[in-house]
Short mmCIF file of C-alpha atoms in Angstrom, two decimals:
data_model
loop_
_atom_site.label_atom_id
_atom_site.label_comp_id
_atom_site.label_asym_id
_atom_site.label_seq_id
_atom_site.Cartn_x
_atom_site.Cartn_y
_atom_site.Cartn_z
CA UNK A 64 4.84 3.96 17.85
CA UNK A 65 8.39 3.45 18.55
CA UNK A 66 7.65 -0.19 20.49
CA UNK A 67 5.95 -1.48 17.70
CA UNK A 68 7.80 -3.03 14.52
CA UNK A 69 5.28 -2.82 11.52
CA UNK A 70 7.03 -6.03 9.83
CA UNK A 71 5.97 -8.01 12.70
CA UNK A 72 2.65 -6.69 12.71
CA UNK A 73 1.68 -7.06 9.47
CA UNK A 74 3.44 -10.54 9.68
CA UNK A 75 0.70 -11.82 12.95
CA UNK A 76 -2.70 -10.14 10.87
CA UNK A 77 -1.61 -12.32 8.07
CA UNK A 78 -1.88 -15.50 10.31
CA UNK A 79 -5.27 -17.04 10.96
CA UNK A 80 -5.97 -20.40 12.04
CA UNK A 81 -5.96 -22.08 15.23
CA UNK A 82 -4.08 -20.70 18.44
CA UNK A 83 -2.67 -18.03 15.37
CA UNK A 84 -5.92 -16.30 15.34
CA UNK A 85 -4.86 -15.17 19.15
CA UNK A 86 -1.80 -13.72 17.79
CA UNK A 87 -3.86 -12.08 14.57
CA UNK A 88 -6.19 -10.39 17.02
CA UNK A 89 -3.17 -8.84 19.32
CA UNK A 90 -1.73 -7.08 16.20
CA UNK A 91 -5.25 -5.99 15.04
CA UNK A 92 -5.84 -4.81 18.44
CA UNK A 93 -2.19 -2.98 18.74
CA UNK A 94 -3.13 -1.67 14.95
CA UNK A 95 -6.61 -0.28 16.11
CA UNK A 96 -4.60 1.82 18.77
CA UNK A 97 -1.52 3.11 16.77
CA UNK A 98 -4.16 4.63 14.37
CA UNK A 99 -6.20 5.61 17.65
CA UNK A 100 -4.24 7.32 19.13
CA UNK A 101 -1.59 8.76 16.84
CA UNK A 102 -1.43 12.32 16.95
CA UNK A 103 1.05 12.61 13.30
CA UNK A 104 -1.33 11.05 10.75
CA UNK A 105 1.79 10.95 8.27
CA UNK A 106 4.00 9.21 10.61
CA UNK A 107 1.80 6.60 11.33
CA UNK A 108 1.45 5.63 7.60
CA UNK A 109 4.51 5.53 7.42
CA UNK A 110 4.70 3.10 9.81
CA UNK A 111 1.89 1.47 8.76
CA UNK A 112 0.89 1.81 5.30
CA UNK A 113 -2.58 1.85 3.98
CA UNK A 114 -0.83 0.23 0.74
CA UNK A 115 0.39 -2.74 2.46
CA UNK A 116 -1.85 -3.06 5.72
CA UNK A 117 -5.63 -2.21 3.94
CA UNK A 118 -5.06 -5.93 1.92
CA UNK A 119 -3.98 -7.70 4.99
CA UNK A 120 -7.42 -6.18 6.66
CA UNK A 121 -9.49 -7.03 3.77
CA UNK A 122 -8.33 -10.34 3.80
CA UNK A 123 -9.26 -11.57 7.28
CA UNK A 124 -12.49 -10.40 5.90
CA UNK A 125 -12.23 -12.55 2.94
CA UNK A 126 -11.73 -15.70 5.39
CA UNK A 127 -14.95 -17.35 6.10
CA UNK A 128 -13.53 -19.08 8.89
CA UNK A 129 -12.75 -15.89 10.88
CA UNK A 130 -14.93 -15.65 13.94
CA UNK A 131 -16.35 -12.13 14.40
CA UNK A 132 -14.30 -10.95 17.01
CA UNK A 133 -11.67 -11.13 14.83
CA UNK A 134 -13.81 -9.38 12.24
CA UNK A 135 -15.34 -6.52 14.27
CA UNK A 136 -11.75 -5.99 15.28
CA UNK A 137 -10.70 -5.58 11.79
CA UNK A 138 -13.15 -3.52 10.56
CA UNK A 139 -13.00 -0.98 12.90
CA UNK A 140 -8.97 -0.93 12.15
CA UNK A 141 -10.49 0.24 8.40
CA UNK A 142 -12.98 2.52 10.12
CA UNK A 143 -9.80 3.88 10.96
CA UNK A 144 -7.96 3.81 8.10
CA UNK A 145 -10.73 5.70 6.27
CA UNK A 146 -11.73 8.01 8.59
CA UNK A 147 -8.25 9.58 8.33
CA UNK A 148 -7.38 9.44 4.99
CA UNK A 149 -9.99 9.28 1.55
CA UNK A 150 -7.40 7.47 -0.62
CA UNK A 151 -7.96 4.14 1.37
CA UNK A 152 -11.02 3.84 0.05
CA UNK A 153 -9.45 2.95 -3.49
CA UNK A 154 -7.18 0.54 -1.66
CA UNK A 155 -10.24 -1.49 -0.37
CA UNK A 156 -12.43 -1.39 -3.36
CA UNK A 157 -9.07 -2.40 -5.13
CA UNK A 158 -9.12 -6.00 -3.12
CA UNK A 159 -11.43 -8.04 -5.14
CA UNK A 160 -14.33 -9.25 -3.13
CA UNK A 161 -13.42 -6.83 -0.38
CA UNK A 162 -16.53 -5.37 -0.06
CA UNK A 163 -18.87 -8.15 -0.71
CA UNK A 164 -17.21 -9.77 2.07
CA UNK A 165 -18.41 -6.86 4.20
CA UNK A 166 -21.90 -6.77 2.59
CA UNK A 167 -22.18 -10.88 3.00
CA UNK A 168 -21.39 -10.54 6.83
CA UNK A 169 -24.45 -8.19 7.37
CA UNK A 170 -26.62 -11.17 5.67
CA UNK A 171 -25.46 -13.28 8.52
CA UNK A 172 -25.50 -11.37 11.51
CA UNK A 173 -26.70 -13.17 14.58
CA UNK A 174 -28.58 -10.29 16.57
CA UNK A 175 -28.61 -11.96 20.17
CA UNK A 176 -25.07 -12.56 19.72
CA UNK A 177 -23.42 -8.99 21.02
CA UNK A 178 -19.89 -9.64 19.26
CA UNK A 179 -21.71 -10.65 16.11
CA UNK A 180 -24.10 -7.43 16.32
CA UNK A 181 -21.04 -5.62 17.24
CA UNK A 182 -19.83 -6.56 13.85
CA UNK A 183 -22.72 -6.12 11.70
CA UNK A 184 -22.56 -2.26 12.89
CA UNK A 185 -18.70 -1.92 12.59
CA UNK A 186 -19.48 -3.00 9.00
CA UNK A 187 -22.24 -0.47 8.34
CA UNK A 188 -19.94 1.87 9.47
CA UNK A 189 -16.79 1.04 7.00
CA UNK A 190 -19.35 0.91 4.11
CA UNK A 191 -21.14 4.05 4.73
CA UNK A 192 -17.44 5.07 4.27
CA UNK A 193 -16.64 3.98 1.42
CA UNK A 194 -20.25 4.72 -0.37
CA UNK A 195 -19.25 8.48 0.18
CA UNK A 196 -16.51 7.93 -1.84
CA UNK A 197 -17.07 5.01 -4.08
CA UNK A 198 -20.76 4.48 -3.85
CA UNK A 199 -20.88 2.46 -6.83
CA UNK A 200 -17.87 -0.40 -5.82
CA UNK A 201 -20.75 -0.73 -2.90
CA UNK A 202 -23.74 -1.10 -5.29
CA UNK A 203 -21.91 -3.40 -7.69
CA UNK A 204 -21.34 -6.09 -4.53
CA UNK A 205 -24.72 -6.33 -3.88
CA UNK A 206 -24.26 -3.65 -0.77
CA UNK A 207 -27.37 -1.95 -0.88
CA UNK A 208 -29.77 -4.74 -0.77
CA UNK A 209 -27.47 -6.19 2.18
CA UNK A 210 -27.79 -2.73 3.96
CA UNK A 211 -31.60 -2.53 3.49
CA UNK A 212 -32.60 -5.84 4.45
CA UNK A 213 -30.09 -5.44 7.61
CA UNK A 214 -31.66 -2.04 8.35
CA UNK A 215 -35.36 -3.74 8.04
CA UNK A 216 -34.67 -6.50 9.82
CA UNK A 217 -32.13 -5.25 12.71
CA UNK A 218 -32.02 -1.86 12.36
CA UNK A 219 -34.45 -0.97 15.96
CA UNK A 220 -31.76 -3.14 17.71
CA UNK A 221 -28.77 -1.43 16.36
CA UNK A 222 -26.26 0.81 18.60
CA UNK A 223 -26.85 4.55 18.14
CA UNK A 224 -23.20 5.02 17.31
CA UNK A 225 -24.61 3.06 13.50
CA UNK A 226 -27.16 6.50 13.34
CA UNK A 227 -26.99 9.47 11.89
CA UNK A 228 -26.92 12.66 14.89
CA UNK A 229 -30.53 13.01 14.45
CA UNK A 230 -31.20 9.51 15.08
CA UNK A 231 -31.80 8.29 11.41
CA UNK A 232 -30.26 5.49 10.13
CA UNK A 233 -27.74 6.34 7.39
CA UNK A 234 -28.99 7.17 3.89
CA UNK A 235 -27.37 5.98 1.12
#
């Protein structure tokens, strides 16, 4: 954690067009592993805090130019971020149109595109997340009907990672 200065970090996921977006998806990619692989939760807040990095992640979701390598990349960084730690949830749902930005990219997934599917189950993921904690933020941005319609449509080709141990798709 020592090699990596959060100030710069932060500084390359706010860029995002052109020859930046290379530079936004190395610190994405350098964020995904600090919160990987860190084995002191609170240290790594502290180097990168939820308070200041969870906006910058929500957004390159808010972007509609953003290419979904860029996008899968970031939400998994939240997968993250949640997975660890319940109060990021509020720090999402507290980005307005956060969440309908994640809902609106299941509308649009492209299923024989892998990096676009890829995405589409990332985002499944990072909303299951936040439904066990703020189910209604999820409801109010139109996230259930997204959800369904994905899980009708494209839910047979989805990676097993998106299902519940038994197989099931998640319930909400």
């Amino acid at each position: 954690m020592a090699d990596v200065d959060p100030d710069t970090l932060l500084e390359w996921l706010q860029m995002g067009q052109g020859d930046e977006r290379d530079m936004q998806l190395i610190a994405l990619e350098q964020l995904c592993m600090l919160l990987l692989m860190s084995d002191n939760v609170d240290r790594c807040f502290e180097t990168c805090p939820p308070r200041t990095f969870l906006p910058a992640l929500c957004k390159i979701f808010l972007d509609e130019s953003a290419p979904d390598n860029v996008l899968e990349v970031t939400a998994r960084a939240i997968t993250y971020y949640l997975d660890v730690s319940a109060e990021c949830t509020r720090r999402i749902v507290g980005v307005d149109g956060a969440i309908k930005a994640l809902c609106n990219r299941l509308v649009v997934v492209e299923l024989n595109n892998r990096t676009s599917r890829d995405l589409a189950e990332q985002c499944v993921k990072v909303l299951e997340l936040i439904c066990t904690r703020e189910s209604g933020a999820v409801f109010e941005a139109g996230g259930l009907n997204c959800v369904l319609s994905f899980i009708r449509d494209s839910g047979h080709l989805t990676d097993l990672q998106t299902r519940q141990p038994d197989g099931s798709l998640p319930v909400w």
